[in-house]
Amino acid sequence: MSPTRRELIRTTLGLAALATGAGLTACSGDGKGQGVSSSSGPASIAASKVPVGGGAVLEGKGYVVTQPTKWAYKAFSTVCPHAGCNVSAVRDGVIICPCHDSHFKIADGSVAQGPATTGLTAATVTVDGSNLKVSA
């Protein structure tokens, strides 16, 4: 017995809804490097862990700290403005978002390569002895 037109439409709409939900889930954060920043306040890192011309992602803190030139420290939110994923690495003078390969300049967080069209949100970084303290 073949399905009725009503059953066929209901099944097709159900599958379309399922596919849409799966697509949205693939773009949402999972708490493991994608999605909303997990920053809950100030964070710190040893200044020696932030190389000149590079930087370090403060895992689980929601910040990335860079040192574009010697003794000049910068900090930014890890949340990429393109799709809300968290940046994951600093290489070759840029901060990299793994989701869609946006790159941001370590000096000011501005876009070096899209698809992002706006830069990372700046955070405050202060030197406290041999440590760097970061806050929103």
PDB file of C-alpha atoms in Angstrom:
ATOM      1  CA  MET A   1       0.000   0.000   0.000  1.00  0.00           C
ATOM      2  CA  SER A   2       1.451   3.365  -1.003  1.00  0.00           C
ATOM      3  CA  PRO A   3       1.370   6.356   1.367  1.00  0.00           C
ATOM      4  CA  THR A   4      -1.322   8.985   1.049  1.00  0.00           C
ATOM      5  CA  ARG A   5      -0.484  12.454  -0.076  1.00  0.00           C
ATOM      6  CA  ARG A   6      -1.009  13.744   3.463  1.00  0.00           C
ATOM      7  CA  GLU A   7       1.416  11.160   4.915  1.00  0.00           C
ATOM      8  CA  LEU A   8       4.002  11.979   2.253  1.00  0.00           C
ATOM      9  CA  ILE A   9       3.796  15.719   3.009  1.00  0.00           C
ATOM     10  CA  ARG A  10       3.963  15.115   6.775  1.00  0.00           C
ATOM     11  CA  THR A  11       7.034  12.890   6.370  1.00  0.00           C
ATOM     12  CA  THR A  12       8.749  15.378   4.052  1.00  0.00           C
ATOM     13  CA  LEU A  13       8.130  18.276   6.446  1.00  0.00           C
ATOM     14  CA  GLY A  14       9.378  16.192   9.383  1.00  0.00           C
ATOM     15  CA  LEU A  15      12.601  15.343   7.574  1.00  0.00           C
ATOM     16  CA  ALA A  16      13.089  18.982   6.564  1.00  0.00           C
ATOM     17  CA  ALA A  17      12.670  20.087  10.188  1.00  0.00           C
ATOM     18  CA  LEU A  18      15.134  17.429  11.329  1.00  0.00           C
ATOM     19  CA  ALA A  19      17.704  18.508   8.735  1.00  0.00           C
ATOM     20  CA  THR A  20      17.312  22.176   9.709  1.00  0.00           C
ATOM     21  CA  GLY A  21      17.786  21.337  13.377  1.00  0.00           C
ATOM     22  CA  ALA A  22      20.911  19.323  12.627  1.00  0.00           C
ATOM     23  CA  GLY A  23      22.338  22.214  10.602  1.00  0.00           C
ATOM     24  CA  LEU A  24      21.712  24.688  13.398  1.00  0.00           C
ATOM     25  CA  THR A  25      23.226  22.350  15.951  1.00  0.00           C
ATOM     26  CA  ALA A  26      26.378  22.067  13.851  1.00  0.00           C
ATOM     27  CA  CYS A  27      26.793  25.860  13.999  1.00  0.00           C
ATOM     28  CA  SER A  28      26.089  26.228  17.706  1.00  0.00           C
ATOM     29  CA  GLY A  29      28.632  26.104  20.490  1.00  0.00           C
ATOM     30  CA  ASP A  30      29.356  22.944  22.417  1.00  0.00           C
ATOM     31  CA  GLY A  31      31.304  24.473  25.277  1.00  0.00           C
ATOM     32  CA  LYS A  32      34.564  23.003  23.955  1.00  0.00           C
ATOM     33  CA  GLY A  33      35.977  25.901  21.999  1.00  0.00           C
ATOM     34  CA  GLN A  34      32.888  27.205  20.273  1.00  0.00           C
ATOM     35  CA  GLY A  35      30.121  29.442  21.450  1.00  0.00           C
ATOM     36  CA  VAL A  36      29.945  32.004  24.195  1.00  0.00           C
ATOM     37  CA  SER A  37      33.025  33.080  26.098  1.00  0.00           C
ATOM     38  CA  SER A  38      33.406  31.313  29.413  1.00  0.00           C
ATOM     39  CA  SER A  39      34.961  34.360  31.037  1.00  0.00           C
ATOM     40  CA  SER A  40      33.605  34.929  34.502  1.00  0.00           C
ATOM     41  CA  GLY A  41      35.904  37.723  35.550  1.00  0.00           C
ATOM     42  CA  PRO A  42      39.572  38.579  35.730  1.00  0.00           C
ATOM     43  CA  ALA A  43      42.208  36.117  34.563  1.00  0.00           C
ATOM     44  CA  SER A  44      45.976  36.025  34.750  1.00  0.00           C
ATOM     45  CA  ILE A  45      48.904  34.515  32.898  1.00  0.00           C
ATOM     46  CA  ALA A  46      52.669  34.621  33.379  1.00  0.00           C
ATOM     47  CA  ALA A  47      54.138  37.247  31.051  1.00  0.00           C
ATOM     48  CA  SER A  48      56.794  34.705  30.027  1.00  0.00           C
ATOM     49  CA  LYS A  49      54.061  32.581  28.387  1.00  0.00           C
ATOM     50  CA  VAL A  50      53.193  35.363  25.919  1.00  0.00           C
ATOM     51  CA  PRO A  51      55.911  35.505  23.247  1.00  0.00           C
ATOM     52  CA  VAL A  52      56.907  38.670  21.410  1.00  0.00           C
ATOM     53  CA  GLY A  53      55.137  38.667  18.031  1.00  0.00           C
ATOM     54  CA  GLY A  54      52.661  36.068  19.282  1.00  0.00           C
ATOM     55  CA  GLY A  55      50.233  35.379  22.047  1.00  0.00           C
ATOM     56  CA  ALA A  56      48.408  32.856  24.184  1.00  0.00           C
ATOM     57  CA  VAL A  57      44.777  31.810  24.511  1.00  0.00           C
ATOM     58  CA  LEU A  58      43.671  31.621  28.148  1.00  0.00           C
ATOM     59  CA  GLU A  59      41.705  28.366  27.906  1.00  0.00           C
ATOM     60  CA  GLY A  60      38.375  28.513  29.705  1.00  0.00           C
ATOM     61  CA  LYS A  61      38.827  32.164  30.636  1.00  0.00           C
ATOM     62  CA  GLY A  62      37.519  33.829  27.470  1.00  0.00           C
ATOM     63  CA  TYR A  63      40.622  35.881  26.683  1.00  0.00           C
ATOM     64  CA  VAL A  64      43.568  35.858  24.306  1.00  0.00           C
ATOM     65  CA  VAL A  65      46.663  37.874  25.257  1.00  0.00           C
ATOM     66  CA  THR A  66      49.212  39.056  22.693  1.00  0.00           C
ATOM     67  CA  GLN A  67      52.573  40.827  22.684  1.00  0.00           C
ATOM     68  CA  PRO A  68      52.913  42.505  19.270  1.00  0.00           C
ATOM     69  CA  THR A  69      56.181  44.193  20.304  1.00  0.00           C
ATOM     70  CA  LYS A  70      58.393  43.736  23.340  1.00  0.00           C
ATOM     71  CA  TRP A  71      56.614  44.799  26.563  1.00  0.00           C
ATOM     72  CA  ALA A  72      53.453  45.876  24.688  1.00  0.00           C
ATOM     73  CA  TYR A  73      50.658  43.540  25.798  1.00  0.00           C
ATOM     74  CA  LYS A  74      47.138  43.453  24.334  1.00  0.00           C
ATOM     75  CA  ALA A  75      44.103  41.375  25.291  1.00  0.00           C
ATOM     76  CA  PHE A  76      40.880  40.476  23.498  1.00  0.00           C
ATOM     77  CA  SER A  77      37.783  38.375  23.978  1.00  0.00           C
ATOM     78  CA  THR A  78      38.109  34.922  22.421  1.00  0.00           C
ATOM     79  CA  VAL A  79      34.622  35.182  20.874  1.00  0.00           C
ATOM     80  CA  CYS A  80      34.826  35.602  17.098  1.00  0.00           C
ATOM     81  CA  PRO A  81      32.326  38.243  15.904  1.00  0.00           C
ATOM     82  CA  HIS A  82      31.534  36.236  12.759  1.00  0.00           C
ATOM     83  CA  ALA A  83      29.675  33.261  14.229  1.00  0.00           C
ATOM     84  CA  GLY A  84      30.448  33.256  17.948  1.00  0.00           C
ATOM     85  CA  CYS A  85      33.085  30.524  17.932  1.00  0.00           C
ATOM     86  CA  ASN A  86      36.118  30.901  20.178  1.00  0.00           C
ATOM     87  CA  VAL A  87      39.503  31.673  18.655  1.00  0.00           C
ATOM     88  CA  SER A  88      41.907  28.841  19.332  1.00  0.00           C
ATOM     89  CA  ALA A  89      45.450  29.809  18.403  1.00  0.00           C
ATOM     90  CA  VAL A  90      47.942  32.585  17.758  1.00  0.00           C
ATOM     91  CA  ARG A  91      50.327  31.935  14.850  1.00  0.00           C
ATOM     92  CA  ASP A  92      52.377  34.059  12.474  1.00  0.00           C
ATOM     93  CA  GLY A  93      51.210  37.335  13.993  1.00  0.00           C
ATOM     94  CA  VAL A  94      47.475  36.570  13.824  1.00  0.00           C
ATOM     95  CA  ILE A  95      44.787  35.202  16.126  1.00  0.00           C
ATOM     96  CA  ILE A  96      42.931  32.365  14.383  1.00  0.00           C
ATOM     97  CA  CYS A  97      39.302  31.284  14.596  1.00  0.00           C
ATOM     98  CA  PRO A  98      39.029  27.593  13.643  1.00  0.00           C
ATOM     99  CA  CYS A  99      35.364  27.633  12.599  1.00  0.00           C
ATOM    100  CA  HIS A 100      35.576  29.664   9.395  1.00  0.00           C
ATOM    101  CA  ASP A 101      39.279  30.622   9.317  1.00  0.00           C
ATOM    102  CA  SER A 102      38.947  34.282  10.250  1.00  0.00           C
ATOM    103  CA  HIS A 103      42.270  35.860  11.263  1.00  0.00           C
ATOM    104  CA  PHE A 104      42.754  38.880  13.535  1.00  0.00           C
ATOM    105  CA  LYS A 105      45.830  41.102  13.966  1.00  0.00           C
ATOM    106  CA  ILE A 106      47.636  40.650  17.285  1.00  0.00           C
ATOM    107  CA  ALA A 107      48.301  44.401  17.577  1.00  0.00           C
ATOM    108  CA  ASP A 108      44.689  45.557  17.711  1.00  0.00           C
ATOM    109  CA  GLY A 109      42.329  42.614  17.122  1.00  0.00           C
ATOM    110  CA  SER A 110      41.203  43.959  13.749  1.00  0.00           C
ATOM    111  CA  VAL A 111      40.330  41.636  10.869  1.00  0.00           C
ATOM    112  CA  ALA A 112      43.296  40.400   8.851  1.00  0.00           C
ATOM    113  CA  GLN A 113      41.263  37.809   6.898  1.00  0.00           C
ATOM    114  CA  GLY A 114      37.499  37.202   6.787  1.00  0.00           C
ATOM    115  CA  PRO A 115      34.773  36.092   6.733  1.00  0.00           C
ATOM    116  CA  ALA A 116      34.573  38.157   9.949  1.00  0.00           C
ATOM    117  CA  THR A 117      33.891  41.812   9.149  1.00  0.00           C
ATOM    118  CA  THR A 118      34.575  43.278  12.600  1.00  0.00           C
ATOM    119  CA  GLY A 119      37.457  42.774  14.986  1.00  0.00           C
ATOM    120  CA  LEU A 120      37.713  41.090  18.352  1.00  0.00           C
ATOM    121  CA  THR A 121      36.469  42.961  21.415  1.00  0.00           C
ATOM    122  CA  ALA A 122      39.363  44.502  23.349  1.00  0.00           C
ATOM    123  CA  ALA A 123      39.943  43.641  26.995  1.00  0.00           C
ATOM    124  CA  THR A 124      42.124  45.354  29.597  1.00  0.00           C
ATOM    125  CA  VAL A 125      45.539  43.908  30.393  1.00  0.00           C
ATOM    126  CA  THR A 126      47.810  45.160  33.169  1.00  0.00           C
ATOM    127  CA  VAL A 127      51.304  44.077  34.183  1.00  0.00           C
ATOM    128  CA  ASP A 128      51.559  42.936  37.803  1.00  0.00           C
ATOM    129  CA  GLY A 129      55.158  41.940  38.453  1.00  0.00           C
ATOM    130  CA  SER A 130      55.827  38.918  36.249  1.00  0.00           C
ATOM    131  CA  ASN A 131      52.130  38.295  35.607  1.00  0.00           C
ATOM    132  CA  LEU A 132      49.542  39.815  33.307  1.00  0.00           C
ATOM    133  CA  LYS A 133      46.042  40.439  34.631  1.00  0.00           C
ATOM    134  CA  VAL A 134      43.198  40.536  32.131  1.00  0.00           C
ATOM    135  CA  SER A 135      39.651  41.811  32.593  1.00  0.00           C
ATOM    136  CA  ALA A 136      36.770  42.944  30.442  1.00  0.00           C
TER     137      ALA A 136
END
